Amino acid sequence: MEKTLFEKIAEHEIPADIVYEDELCVAFRDISPAAPQHVLLVPRKPIPDIAAAQQEDAELLAHLMLKVGEIARMLGIAEGGFRTVLNTGALAGQTVPHLHIHILGGRSLQWPPG
Ligand code: 5GP
């Protein structure tokens, strides 16, 4: 199967500003940032979206959740507050079919989102 864009970034085939990586996941700056700090955290495993995750992915998902806080601290946005977003499917505006967690911060964020 054709690699997703984020798989190619995770494998360093396409350049990105990587801020963190380990054996299970990669975090890199969004190419079109929606906030002063905007990082995408993706599993190396090409799960299309959160709704496609399976029980066998439980440990991987827990790993990603723990990394959210670690990366937010690293970016300096943990104390003031930040937002995580998982867009799923067309109605939510998902454009890349590879599970990714947006980590956004560095400004006041509105609620509810558009
Ligand atoms: P989605 O809309 O699917 O939730 O988010 C996809 C995100 O990926 C968007 O915020 C978009 O700016 C970002 N993106 C798309 N292509 C690239 C790319 O080639 N490099 C990086 N770093 N981000 C990308």
CSV table of C-alpha atoms and ligand atoms in Angstrom, one decimal:
chain,number,residue,atom,x,y,z
A,1,MET,CA,0.0,0.0,0.0
A,2,GLU,CA,1.2,3.6,-0.8
A,3,LYS,CA,2.8,5.3,2.2
A,4,THR,CA,0.9,8.2,3.7
A,5,LEU,CA,2.4,11.7,3.8
A,6,PHE,CA,3.0,11.4,7.5
A,7,GLU,CA,4.6,7.9,7.1
A,8,LYS,CA,7.0,9.5,4.7
A,9,ILE,CA,7.7,12.3,7.2
A,10,ALA,CA,8.2,9.8,10.0
A,11,GLU,CA,10.7,7.9,7.8
A,12,HIS,CA,12.5,11.1,6.9
A,13,GLU,CA,11.7,10.7,3.2
A,14,ILE,CA,10.0,14.1,3.3
A,15,PRO,CA,11.6,16.9,5.3
A,16,ALA,CA,9.8,18.3,8.3
A,17,ASP,CA,10.7,20.3,11.4
A,18,ILE,CA,10.8,17.3,13.8
A,19,VAL,CA,10.6,18.3,17.5
A,20,TYR,CA,10.4,14.7,19.0
A,21,GLU,CA,10.7,11.1,17.8
A,22,ASP,CA,11.0,7.7,19.3
A,23,GLU,CA,10.4,4.1,18.2
A,24,LEU,CA,6.6,4.5,18.2
A,25,CYS,CA,5.9,8.1,17.2
A,26,VAL,CA,7.1,11.3,15.6
A,27,ALA,CA,6.1,14.9,16.3
A,28,PHE,CA,6.8,17.7,13.8
A,29,ARG,CA,5.7,21.3,13.2
A,30,ASP,CA,2.6,21.8,11.1
A,31,ILE,CA,3.5,23.3,7.7
A,32,SER,CA,0.6,25.8,8.0
A,33,PRO,CA,0.5,26.6,11.7
A,34,ALA,CA,-2.8,27.7,13.2
A,35,ALA,CA,-1.2,29.0,16.4
A,36,PRO,CA,2.2,30.2,17.5
A,37,GLN,CA,3.0,26.6,18.5
A,38,HIS,CA,1.4,23.9,16.3
A,39,VAL,CA,2.8,20.4,16.3
A,40,LEU,CA,1.4,17.2,14.8
A,41,LEU,CA,2.1,14.0,16.8
A,42,VAL,CA,1.7,10.8,14.7
A,43,PRO,CA,2.2,7.2,15.3
A,44,ARG,CA,4.7,5.5,13.0
A,45,LYS,CA,2.0,2.9,12.5
A,46,PRO,CA,-0.3,4.1,9.7
A,47,ILE,CA,-3.7,4.0,11.5
A,48,PRO,CA,-6.0,6.1,9.3
A,49,ASP,CA,-7.8,7.8,12.1
A,50,ILE,CA,-8.8,7.4,15.7
A,51,ALA,CA,-12.0,5.6,14.8
A,52,ALA,CA,-9.9,2.9,13.0
A,53,ALA,CA,-7.8,2.2,16.0
A,54,GLN,CA,-8.1,-1.3,17.4
A,55,GLN,CA,-7.7,-2.9,20.9
A,56,GLU,CA,-4.2,-4.0,19.8
A,57,ASP,CA,-3.3,-0.3,19.5
A,58,ALA,CA,-4.2,0.5,23.2
A,59,GLU,CA,-0.6,0.7,24.3
A,60,LEU,CA,0.4,2.8,21.4
A,61,LEU,CA,-2.5,5.2,22.0
A,62,ALA,CA,-1.5,5.5,25.7
A,63,HIS,CA,2.0,6.3,24.6
A,64,LEU,CA,0.8,9.1,22.4
A,65,MET,CA,-1.4,10.6,25.1
A,66,LEU,CA,1.6,10.6,27.5
A,67,LYS,CA,3.8,12.2,24.8
A,68,VAL,CA,1.2,15.1,24.4
A,69,GLY,CA,2.1,16.4,27.8
A,70,GLU,CA,5.8,15.9,27.4
A,71,ILE,CA,5.8,17.7,24.1
A,72,ALA,CA,3.6,20.6,25.4
A,73,ARG,CA,6.1,21.0,28.3
A,74,MET,CA,9.0,21.0,25.8
A,75,LEU,CA,7.2,23.7,23.7
A,76,GLY,CA,6.6,25.8,26.7
A,77,ILE,CA,2.8,25.8,26.4
A,78,ALA,CA,1.9,23.3,29.2
A,79,GLU,CA,1.6,25.8,32.0
A,80,GLY,CA,-0.5,28.4,30.2
A,81,GLY,CA,-2.7,25.9,28.5
A,82,PHE,CA,-3.0,24.3,25.1
A,83,ARG,CA,-5.4,22.2,23.0
A,84,THR,CA,-5.2,18.8,21.4
A,85,VAL,CA,-7.3,18.0,18.4
A,86,LEU,CA,-8.0,14.8,16.5
A,87,ASN,CA,-9.9,15.5,13.3
A,88,THR,CA,-11.7,12.4,12.1
A,89,GLY,CA,-13.3,12.2,8.6
A,90,ALA,CA,-14.4,14.6,6.0
A,91,LEU,CA,-17.0,16.5,8.1
A,92,ALA,CA,-14.3,17.3,10.7
A,93,GLY,CA,-11.9,18.5,8.0
A,94,GLN,CA,-9.4,15.6,8.2
A,95,THR,CA,-7.1,16.0,5.2
A,96,VAL,CA,-4.4,13.4,5.8
A,97,PRO,CA,-5.6,9.8,6.4
A,98,HIS,CA,-3.0,9.0,9.0
A,99,LEU,CA,-3.9,9.5,12.7
A,100,HIS,CA,-2.4,12.7,14.0
A,101,ILE,CA,-2.9,14.7,17.1
A,102,HIS,CA,-2.7,18.5,16.7
A,103,ILE,CA,-1.0,20.2,19.7
A,104,LEU,CA,-1.8,23.9,19.6
A,105,GLY,CA,-0.9,26.7,21.9
A,106,GLY,CA,0.8,30.0,22.5
A,107,ARG,CA,-2.4,32.1,22.1
A,108,SER,CA,-5.9,32.2,23.5
A,109,LEU,CA,-8.0,29.6,21.8
A,110,GLN,CA,-11.7,30.0,21.2
A,111,TRP,CA,-14.4,27.4,22.1
A,112,PRO,CA,-16.4,26.0,20.5
A,113,PRO,CA,-14.3,25.4,17.4
A,114,GLY,CA,-15.8,26.3,14.0
B,1,5GP,P1,-6.0,17.6,9.4
B,1,5GP,O1,-6.8,18.7,8.7
B,1,5GP,O2,-6.0,16.3,8.6
B,1,5GP,O3,-6.5,17.3,10.8
B,1,5GP,O4,-4.5,18.1,9.6
B,1,5GP,C1,-3.5,17.9,8.6
B,1,5GP,C2,-2.5,18.9,8.9
B,1,5GP,O5,-1.3,18.6,8.3
B,1,5GP,C3,-2.8,20.3,8.5
B,1,5GP,O6,-2.8,21.2,9.6
B,1,5GP,C4,-1.7,20.7,7.5
B,1,5GP,O7,-1.3,22.0,7.6
B,1,5GP,C5,-0.6,19.7,7.9
B,1,5GP,N1,0.2,19.3,6.7
B,1,5GP,C6,-0.2,19.0,5.5
B,1,5GP,N2,0.8,18.7,4.7
B,1,5GP,C7,1.9,18.8,5.5
B,1,5GP,C8,3.3,18.7,5.2
B,1,5GP,O8,3.8,18.3,4.1
B,1,5GP,N3,4.2,18.9,6.2
B,1,5GP,C9,3.7,19.3,7.5
B,1,5GP,N4,4.7,19.5,8.4
B,1,5GP,N5,2.4,19.5,7.7
B,1,5GP,C10,1.5,19.3,6.8
